[in-house]
Amino acid sequence: MAVFIKNDEQISFMRTASKICARTHELLATHIKPGITTDELCAIADDFIRSNDCKPSFLGYRGFPKSICTSVNDEVIHGVPGLRKLMSGDIISIDIGVCFKRFHGDAARTYACGSIKETHKQLIDVTKQSFFESLKCCTEENRLHDISNAIDDYVKPFGFGIVSEWCGHGVGRQVHEDPQIPHTRQEKRGPRLRRGMTLAIEPMINVGTEEIYMLDDTWTVLTRDGEYSAHYENTVLITDGEPEILTI
């Protein structure tokens, strides 16, 4: 495993990409209403990213056909935008990657459309908070799997399933690079965190089972039992002190 440590210039590029990623999320949040299609959300995101002298990281990545991922209800990750219209009661996970001067920022959020069930609201809240619990471990005196264990320890008491087949990852010159970051408890603590590491930590949490499957489109991942799933992600910089969230 070769972890790419970023220098100050590279981190500045990532800050720019990550800032636009965060602003894109803020913009899309104002458009999530019943009746809007996932393709319309994608077009809004694409226009905004390009208007800020950046590029969408996901478009064409390993053949992905759209600029963002839009995963609705029981879709966990990698949902492909299309003609589907959101309805009140839906939840939608949006994953956005932004590239500036060949460096990337990556963030995901799960949003409510209209009025949603209390269970689904709790799911969104727990998923988000599990990220912030893991953030407490993002210091140089800790190790990579301390992040994993913090997520597992926080989520398990709620009875939700934690997706283990997909992981967080390093991010920087590539939108996905080493190290891989599991979101479930690990036997070993893993490599030590180092200043200049940039990590995309992204717990994916399900109301029911952690078991998942992929559609024939070879992208969209769904829960095996049809229960809803939430996703929360930020790009985090390891420093010589407190971690810095770049995508916020």
PDB file of C-alpha atoms in Angstrom:
ATOM      1  CA  MET A   1       0.000   0.000   0.000  1.00  0.00           C
ATOM      2  CA  ALA A   2       1.531   3.298  -1.157  1.00  0.00           C
ATOM      3  CA  VAL A   3      -0.100   6.284   0.558  1.00  0.00           C
ATOM      4  CA  PHE A   4       0.365   9.585  -1.251  1.00  0.00           C
ATOM      5  CA  ILE A   5       1.349  12.366   1.163  1.00  0.00           C
ATOM      6  CA  LYS A   6       0.384  15.800  -0.192  1.00  0.00           C
ATOM      7  CA  ASN A   7       2.513  18.933  -0.095  1.00  0.00           C
ATOM      8  CA  ASP A   8       1.190  22.439   0.566  1.00  0.00           C
ATOM      9  CA  GLU A   9       0.510  23.260  -3.086  1.00  0.00           C
ATOM     10  CA  GLN A  10      -1.365  20.017  -3.665  1.00  0.00           C
ATOM     11  CA  ILE A  11      -3.416  20.575  -0.519  1.00  0.00           C
ATOM     12  CA  SER A  12      -4.325  24.055  -1.768  1.00  0.00           C
ATOM     13  CA  PHE A  13      -5.650  22.523  -5.001  1.00  0.00           C
ATOM     14  CA  MET A  14      -7.659  20.039  -2.958  1.00  0.00           C
ATOM     15  CA  ARG A  15      -9.059  22.841  -0.805  1.00  0.00           C
ATOM     16  CA  THR A  16     -10.362  24.554  -3.935  1.00  0.00           C
ATOM     17  CA  ALA A  17     -11.886  21.353  -5.333  1.00  0.00           C
ATOM     18  CA  SER A  18     -13.383  20.480  -1.956  1.00  0.00           C
ATOM     19  CA  LYS A  19     -14.860  23.957  -1.454  1.00  0.00           C
ATOM     20  CA  ILE A  20     -16.679  23.719  -4.793  1.00  0.00           C
ATOM     21  CA  CYS A  21     -17.821  20.207  -3.877  1.00  0.00           C
ATOM     22  CA  ALA A  22     -19.344  21.521  -0.634  1.00  0.00           C
ATOM     23  CA  ARG A  23     -20.954  24.508  -2.384  1.00  0.00           C
ATOM     24  CA  THR A  24     -22.451  22.140  -4.982  1.00  0.00           C
ATOM     25  CA  HIS A  25     -24.088  20.176  -2.183  1.00  0.00           C
ATOM     26  CA  GLU A  26     -25.465  23.375  -0.680  1.00  0.00           C
ATOM     27  CA  LEU A  27     -26.946  24.326  -4.052  1.00  0.00           C
ATOM     28  CA  LEU A  28     -28.534  20.920  -4.672  1.00  0.00           C
ATOM     29  CA  ALA A  29     -30.078  20.931  -1.197  1.00  0.00           C
ATOM     30  CA  THR A  30     -32.227  23.893  -2.265  1.00  0.00           C
ATOM     31  CA  HIS A  31     -33.563  21.946  -5.270  1.00  0.00           C
ATOM     32  CA  ILE A  32     -34.513  18.660  -3.595  1.00  0.00           C
ATOM     33  CA  LYS A  33     -38.305  18.766  -3.790  1.00  0.00           C
ATOM     34  CA  PRO A  34     -40.999  16.366  -4.991  1.00  0.00           C
ATOM     35  CA  GLY A  35     -41.137  16.274  -8.782  1.00  0.00           C
ATOM     36  CA  ILE A  36     -37.505  17.015  -9.606  1.00  0.00           C
ATOM     37  CA  THR A  37     -35.664  14.307 -11.516  1.00  0.00           C
ATOM     38  CA  THR A  38     -32.249  12.963 -10.609  1.00  0.00           C
ATOM     39  CA  ASP A  39     -31.059  14.002 -14.087  1.00  0.00           C
ATOM     40  CA  GLU A  40     -32.111  17.589 -13.358  1.00  0.00           C
ATOM     41  CA  LEU A  41     -30.100  17.528 -10.142  1.00  0.00           C
ATOM     42  CA  CYS A  42     -27.132  16.195 -12.103  1.00  0.00           C
ATOM     43  CA  ALA A  43     -27.390  19.010 -14.665  1.00  0.00           C
ATOM     44  CA  ILE A  44     -27.504  21.650 -11.924  1.00  0.00           C
ATOM     45  CA  ALA A  45     -24.403  20.162 -10.309  1.00  0.00           C
ATOM     46  CA  ASP A  46     -22.500  19.844 -13.580  1.00  0.00           C
ATOM     47  CA  ASP A  47     -23.216  23.460 -14.574  1.00  0.00           C
ATOM     48  CA  PHE A  48     -22.152  24.800 -11.173  1.00  0.00           C
ATOM     49  CA  ILE A  49     -18.937  22.774 -11.012  1.00  0.00           C
ATOM     50  CA  ARG A  50     -17.871  23.851 -14.510  1.00  0.00           C
ATOM     51  CA  SER A  51     -18.800  27.487 -13.852  1.00  0.00           C
ATOM     52  CA  ASN A  52     -16.187  27.458 -11.084  1.00  0.00           C
ATOM     53  CA  ASP A  53     -13.342  26.313 -13.364  1.00  0.00           C
ATOM     54  CA  CYS A  54     -13.519  22.744 -12.066  1.00  0.00           C
ATOM     55  CA  LYS A  55     -14.551  19.407 -13.553  1.00  0.00           C
ATOM     56  CA  PRO A  56     -16.864  16.668 -12.212  1.00  0.00           C
ATOM     57  CA  SER A  57     -14.592  13.846 -11.068  1.00  0.00           C
ATOM     58  CA  PHE A  58     -17.049  11.026 -11.662  1.00  0.00           C
ATOM     59  CA  LEU A  59     -18.002  11.701 -15.292  1.00  0.00           C
ATOM     60  CA  GLY A  60     -16.285   8.985 -17.336  1.00  0.00           C
ATOM     61  CA  TYR A  61     -14.549   7.511 -14.272  1.00  0.00           C
ATOM     62  CA  ARG A  62     -14.284   3.802 -15.119  1.00  0.00           C
ATOM     63  CA  GLY A  63     -17.081   4.479 -17.590  1.00  0.00           C
ATOM     64  CA  PHE A  64     -19.535   6.134 -15.179  1.00  0.00           C
ATOM     65  CA  PRO A  65     -21.969   8.023 -17.454  1.00  0.00           C
ATOM     66  CA  LYS A  66     -22.970  10.984 -15.274  1.00  0.00           C
ATOM     67  CA  SER A  67     -21.402  13.808 -13.249  1.00  0.00           C
ATOM     68  CA  ILE A  68     -22.774  12.853  -9.804  1.00  0.00           C
ATOM     69  CA  CYS A  69     -24.226   9.765  -8.128  1.00  0.00           C
ATOM     70  CA  THR A  70     -27.875   9.891  -7.027  1.00  0.00           C
ATOM     71  CA  SER A  71     -29.014   6.953  -4.880  1.00  0.00           C
ATOM     72  CA  VAL A  72     -32.678   6.939  -3.812  1.00  0.00           C
ATOM     73  CA  ASN A  73     -34.190   5.047  -0.850  1.00  0.00           C
ATOM     74  CA  ASP A  74     -32.826   1.465  -0.941  1.00  0.00           C
ATOM     75  CA  GLU A  75     -30.050   2.446  -3.350  1.00  0.00           C
ATOM     76  CA  VAL A  76     -26.851   2.538  -1.295  1.00  0.00           C
ATOM     77  CA  ILE A  77     -24.313   4.120  -3.658  1.00  0.00           C
ATOM     78  CA  HIS A  78     -23.501   4.783  -7.313  1.00  0.00           C
ATOM     79  CA  GLY A  79     -27.064   5.448  -8.438  1.00  0.00           C
ATOM     80  CA  VAL A  80     -27.058   6.749 -12.027  1.00  0.00           C
ATOM     81  CA  PRO A  81     -29.082   9.958 -12.579  1.00  0.00           C
ATOM     82  CA  GLY A  82     -32.016   9.560 -14.927  1.00  0.00           C
ATOM     83  CA  LEU A  83     -35.715  10.300 -15.378  1.00  0.00           C
ATOM     84  CA  ARG A  84     -36.782   9.191 -11.894  1.00  0.00           C
ATOM     85  CA  LYS A  85     -38.788  11.884 -10.118  1.00  0.00           C
ATOM     86  CA  LEU A  86     -38.383  12.330  -6.386  1.00  0.00           C
ATOM     87  CA  MET A  87     -41.491  11.936  -4.245  1.00  0.00           C
ATOM     88  CA  SER A  88     -42.297  13.124  -0.743  1.00  0.00           C
ATOM     89  CA  GLY A  89     -41.022  10.485   1.671  1.00  0.00           C
ATOM     90  CA  ASP A  90     -37.963   9.638  -0.424  1.00  0.00           C
ATOM     91  CA  ILE A  91     -34.426  10.029   0.797  1.00  0.00           C
ATOM     92  CA  ILE A  92     -31.622  10.620  -1.691  1.00  0.00           C
ATOM     93  CA  SER A  93     -27.893  10.143  -1.225  1.00  0.00           C
ATOM     94  CA  ILE A  94     -25.840  12.383  -3.501  1.00  0.00           C
ATOM     95  CA  ASP A  95     -22.135  11.732  -3.994  1.00  0.00           C
ATOM     96  CA  ILE A  96     -20.096  14.471  -5.670  1.00  0.00           C
ATOM     97  CA  GLY A  97     -16.473  14.549  -6.780  1.00  0.00           C
ATOM     98  CA  VAL A  98     -14.820  17.746  -8.015  1.00  0.00           C
ATOM     99  CA  CYS A  99     -11.447  18.088  -9.745  1.00  0.00           C
ATOM    100  CA  PHE A 100      -9.290  21.241  -9.770  1.00  0.00           C
ATOM    101  CA  LYS A 101      -5.831  21.210 -11.364  1.00  0.00           C
ATOM    102  CA  ARG A 102      -5.920  17.382 -11.347  1.00  0.00           C
ATOM    103  CA  PHE A 103      -6.685  17.130  -7.616  1.00  0.00           C
ATOM    104  CA  HIS A 104      -9.986  15.974  -6.184  1.00  0.00           C
ATOM    105  CA  GLY A 105     -12.438  16.619  -3.382  1.00  0.00           C
ATOM    106  CA  ASP A 106     -15.152  14.072  -2.599  1.00  0.00           C
ATOM    107  CA  ALA A 107     -18.266  14.353  -0.416  1.00  0.00           C
ATOM    108  CA  ALA A 108     -21.661  12.689  -0.028  1.00  0.00           C
ATOM    109  CA  ARG A 109     -24.824  13.662   1.818  1.00  0.00           C
ATOM    110  CA  THR A 110     -28.252  12.082   2.290  1.00  0.00           C
ATOM    111  CA  TYR A 111     -31.226  14.413   1.975  1.00  0.00           C
ATOM    112  CA  ALA A 112     -34.899  14.120   2.854  1.00  0.00           C
ATOM    113  CA  CYS A 113     -37.455  14.901   0.162  1.00  0.00           C
ATOM    114  CA  GLY A 114     -40.572  16.349   1.793  1.00  0.00           C
ATOM    115  CA  SER A 115     -41.801  14.610   4.925  1.00  0.00           C
ATOM    116  CA  ILE A 116     -40.028  11.350   5.792  1.00  0.00           C
ATOM    117  CA  LYS A 117     -40.486   8.630   8.409  1.00  0.00           C
ATOM    118  CA  GLU A 118     -38.845   9.074  11.814  1.00  0.00           C
ATOM    119  CA  THR A 119     -36.825   5.895  11.253  1.00  0.00           C
ATOM    120  CA  HIS A 120     -35.365   7.356   8.083  1.00  0.00           C
ATOM    121  CA  LYS A 121     -34.620  10.662   9.776  1.00  0.00           C
ATOM    122  CA  GLN A 122     -32.776   8.763  12.505  1.00  0.00           C
ATOM    123  CA  LEU A 123     -30.902   6.793   9.844  1.00  0.00           C
ATOM    124  CA  ILE A 124     -29.672  10.013   8.219  1.00  0.00           C
ATOM    125  CA  ASP A 125     -28.693  11.525  11.580  1.00  0.00           C
ATOM    126  CA  VAL A 126     -26.859   8.408  12.805  1.00  0.00           C
ATOM    127  CA  THR A 127     -24.973   8.050   9.520  1.00  0.00           C
ATOM    128  CA  LYS A 128     -23.805  11.675   9.672  1.00  0.00           C
ATOM    129  CA  GLN A 129     -22.844  11.459  13.341  1.00  0.00           C
ATOM    130  CA  SER A 130     -20.891   8.251  12.761  1.00  0.00           C
ATOM    131  CA  PHE A 131     -18.614  10.245  10.486  1.00  0.00           C
ATOM    132  CA  PHE A 132     -18.061  12.866  13.176  1.00  0.00           C
ATOM    133  CA  GLU A 133     -17.349  10.153  15.749  1.00  0.00           C
ATOM    134  CA  SER A 134     -14.656   8.786  13.437  1.00  0.00           C
ATOM    135  CA  LEU A 135     -13.247  12.280  12.914  1.00  0.00           C
ATOM    136  CA  LYS A 136     -12.150  12.294  16.569  1.00  0.00           C
ATOM    137  CA  CYS A 137      -9.631   9.587  15.632  1.00  0.00           C
ATOM    138  CA  CYS A 138      -8.117  11.494  12.694  1.00  0.00           C
ATOM    139  CA  THR A 139      -4.912  12.573  14.405  1.00  0.00           C
ATOM    140  CA  GLU A 140      -1.302  11.506  14.012  1.00  0.00           C
ATOM    141  CA  GLU A 141      -1.232   9.547  17.271  1.00  0.00           C
ATOM    142  CA  ASN A 142      -3.951   7.230  15.929  1.00  0.00           C
ATOM    143  CA  ARG A 143      -4.154   4.551  13.264  1.00  0.00           C
ATOM    144  CA  LEU A 144      -6.339   4.011  10.232  1.00  0.00           C
ATOM    145  CA  HIS A 145      -8.617   1.356  11.701  1.00  0.00           C
ATOM    146  CA  ASP A 146      -9.345   3.487  14.749  1.00  0.00           C
ATOM    147  CA  ILE A 147     -11.558   5.348  12.262  1.00  0.00           C
ATOM    148  CA  SER A 148     -13.287   2.097  11.299  1.00  0.00           C
ATOM    149  CA  ASN A 149     -13.833   1.021  14.888  1.00  0.00           C
ATOM    150  CA  ALA A 150     -15.278   4.389  15.915  1.00  0.00           C
ATOM    151  CA  ILE A 151     -17.957   4.127  13.211  1.00  0.00           C
ATOM    152  CA  ASP A 152     -18.821   0.546  14.163  1.00  0.00           C
ATOM    153  CA  ASP A 153     -18.974   1.349  17.888  1.00  0.00           C
ATOM    154  CA  TYR A 154     -21.316   4.280  17.334  1.00  0.00           C
ATOM    155  CA  VAL A 155     -23.701   2.676  14.829  1.00  0.00           C
ATOM    156  CA  LYS A 156     -24.153  -0.853  16.191  1.00  0.00           C
ATOM    157  CA  PRO A 157     -26.263   0.114  19.281  1.00  0.00           C
ATOM    158  CA  PHE A 158     -28.909   1.574  16.939  1.00  0.00           C
ATOM    159  CA  GLY A 159     -29.402  -1.806  15.266  1.00  0.00           C
ATOM    160  CA  PHE A 160     -28.577  -0.513  11.791  1.00  0.00           C
ATOM    161  CA  GLY A 161     -26.518  -2.453   9.246  1.00  0.00           C
ATOM    162  CA  ILE A 162     -23.084  -1.127   8.263  1.00  0.00           C
ATOM    163  CA  VAL A 163     -22.098  -1.786   4.656  1.00  0.00           C
ATOM    164  CA  SER A 164     -18.750  -3.585   4.668  1.00  0.00           C
ATOM    165  CA  GLU A 165     -18.328  -4.460   0.988  1.00  0.00           C
ATOM    166  CA  TRP A 166     -17.574  -0.831   0.074  1.00  0.00           C
ATOM    167  CA  CYS A 167     -15.007   1.311   1.867  1.00  0.00           C
ATOM    168  CA  GLY A 168     -13.766   4.832   2.282  1.00  0.00           C
ATOM    169  CA  HIS A 169     -10.474   5.660   0.603  1.00  0.00           C
ATOM    170  CA  GLY A 170      -7.622   8.024   0.082  1.00  0.00           C
ATOM    171  CA  VAL A 171      -8.279  10.914  -2.279  1.00  0.00           C
ATOM    172  CA  GLY A 172      -6.013  13.403  -3.997  1.00  0.00           C
ATOM    173  CA  ARG A 173      -4.339  13.008  -7.376  1.00  0.00           C
ATOM    174  CA  GLN A 174      -6.877  10.219  -7.965  1.00  0.00           C
ATOM    175  CA  VAL A 175     -10.475  10.311  -6.807  1.00  0.00           C
ATOM    176  CA  HIS A 176      -9.849   6.849  -5.301  1.00  0.00           C
ATOM    177  CA  GLU A 177      -6.398   5.966  -3.999  1.00  0.00           C
ATOM    178  CA  ASP A 178      -4.801   4.170  -1.044  1.00  0.00           C
ATOM    179  CA  PRO A 179      -5.536   3.602   1.761  1.00  0.00           C
ATOM    180  CA  GLN A 180      -8.831   1.726   1.869  1.00  0.00           C
ATOM    181  CA  ILE A 181     -10.890   2.645   4.950  1.00  0.00           C
ATOM    182  CA  PRO A 182     -13.335  -0.002   6.237  1.00  0.00           C
ATOM    183  CA  HIS A 183     -16.363   1.218   8.170  1.00  0.00           C
ATOM    184  CA  THR A 184     -16.688  -1.885  10.373  1.00  0.00           C
ATOM    185  CA  ARG A 185     -14.567  -3.046  13.324  1.00  0.00           C
ATOM    186  CA  GLN A 186     -11.141  -4.422  12.381  1.00  0.00           C
ATOM    187  CA  GLU A 187      -8.898  -6.850  14.285  1.00  0.00           C
ATOM    188  CA  LYS A 188      -5.757  -4.766  13.744  1.00  0.00           C
ATOM    189  CA  ARG A 189      -5.359  -0.998  14.077  1.00  0.00           C
ATOM    190  CA  GLY A 190      -3.768  -0.573  10.640  1.00  0.00           C
ATOM    191  CA  PRO A 191      -1.103   1.930   9.531  1.00  0.00           C
ATOM    192  CA  ARG A 192      -0.420   5.098  11.493  1.00  0.00           C
ATOM    193  CA  LEU A 193      -2.042   8.310  10.270  1.00  0.00           C
ATOM    194  CA  ARG A 194       0.419  10.893   8.949  1.00  0.00           C
ATOM    195  CA  ARG A 195       0.314  14.602   8.307  1.00  0.00           C
ATOM    196  CA  GLY A 196      -0.526  15.266   4.651  1.00  0.00           C
ATOM    197  CA  MET A 197      -2.790  12.232   4.239  1.00  0.00           C
ATOM    198  CA  THR A 198      -6.194  13.069   2.738  1.00  0.00           C
ATOM    199  CA  LEU A 199      -8.987  10.604   3.420  1.00  0.00           C
ATOM    200  CA  ALA A 200     -12.547  10.244   2.131  1.00  0.00           C
ATOM    201  CA  ILE A 201     -14.411   8.729   5.078  1.00  0.00           C
ATOM    202  CA  GLU A 202     -17.900   7.668   3.973  1.00  0.00           C
ATOM    203  CA  PRO A 203     -20.044   5.406   6.179  1.00  0.00           C
ATOM    204  CA  MET A 204     -22.970   3.754   4.363  1.00  0.00           C
ATOM    205  CA  ILE A 205     -25.616   2.663   6.844  1.00  0.00           C
ATOM    206  CA  ASN A 206     -28.796   0.627   6.253  1.00  0.00           C
ATOM    207  CA  VAL A 207     -32.014   0.442   8.261  1.00  0.00           C
ATOM    208  CA  GLY A 208     -31.912  -3.355   7.988  1.00  0.00           C
ATOM    209  CA  THR A 209     -29.331  -5.858   6.823  1.00  0.00           C
ATOM    210  CA  GLU A 210     -25.864  -4.837   5.717  1.00  0.00           C
ATOM    211  CA  GLU A 211     -26.241  -7.201   2.735  1.00  0.00           C
ATOM    212  CA  ILE A 212     -26.273  -5.546  -0.685  1.00  0.00           C
ATOM    213  CA  TYR A 213     -26.390  -6.390  -4.394  1.00  0.00           C
ATOM    214  CA  MET A 214     -25.687  -4.636  -7.694  1.00  0.00           C
ATOM    215  CA  LEU A 215     -28.083  -3.934 -10.561  1.00  0.00           C
ATOM    216  CA  ASP A 216     -27.374  -5.073 -14.095  1.00  0.00           C
ATOM    217  CA  ASP A 217     -26.218  -1.524 -14.905  1.00  0.00           C
ATOM    218  CA  THR A 218     -23.033  -2.572 -13.015  1.00  0.00           C
ATOM    219  CA  TRP A 219     -23.179   0.632 -10.960  1.00  0.00           C
ATOM    220  CA  THR A 220     -26.208   0.919  -8.698  1.00  0.00           C
ATOM    221  CA  VAL A 221     -25.813  -0.885  -5.344  1.00  0.00           C
ATOM    222  CA  LEU A 222     -28.989  -1.660  -3.352  1.00  0.00           C
ATOM    223  CA  THR A 223     -29.865  -3.149   0.021  1.00  0.00           C
ATOM    224  CA  ARG A 224     -30.722  -6.837  -0.174  1.00  0.00           C
ATOM    225  CA  ASP A 225     -33.880  -6.449   1.957  1.00  0.00           C
ATOM    226  CA  GLY A 226     -35.201  -3.283   0.286  1.00  0.00           C
ATOM    227  CA  GLU A 227     -34.766  -1.142   3.410  1.00  0.00           C
ATOM    228  CA  TYR A 228     -33.493   2.432   3.078  1.00  0.00           C
ATOM    229  CA  SER A 229     -29.809   3.366   3.166  1.00  0.00           C
ATOM    230  CA  ALA A 230     -27.937   6.597   3.996  1.00  0.00           C
ATOM    231  CA  HIS A 231     -24.467   7.831   3.076  1.00  0.00           C
ATOM    232  CA  TYR A 232     -22.309  10.607   4.531  1.00  0.00           C
ATOM    233  CA  GLU A 233     -18.810  11.520   3.355  1.00  0.00           C
ATOM    234  CA  ASN A 234     -16.195  14.231   3.666  1.00  0.00           C
ATOM    235  CA  THR A 235     -12.621  14.685   2.512  1.00  0.00           C
ATOM    236  CA  VAL A 236     -10.432  15.003   5.608  1.00  0.00           C
ATOM    237  CA  LEU A 237      -6.850  16.306   5.861  1.00  0.00           C
ATOM    238  CA  ILE A 238      -4.596  14.857   8.546  1.00  0.00           C
ATOM    239  CA  THR A 239      -2.523  17.658  10.114  1.00  0.00           C
ATOM    240  CA  ASP A 240      -0.063  17.929  13.001  1.00  0.00           C
ATOM    241  CA  GLY A 241      -3.026  18.867  15.195  1.00  0.00           C
ATOM    242  CA  GLU A 242      -6.776  18.650  14.739  1.00  0.00           C
ATOM    243  CA  PRO A 243      -8.020  17.218  11.415  1.00  0.00           C
ATOM    244  CA  GLU A 244      -9.355  19.583   8.783  1.00  0.00           C
ATOM    245  CA  ILE A 245     -12.579  18.811   6.919  1.00  0.00           C
ATOM    246  CA  LEU A 246     -11.993  20.155   3.411  1.00  0.00           C
ATOM    247  CA  THR A 247     -15.520  19.552   2.055  1.00  0.00           C
ATOM    248  CA  ILE A 248     -17.533  21.652   4.490  1.00  0.00           C
TER     249      ILE A 248
END
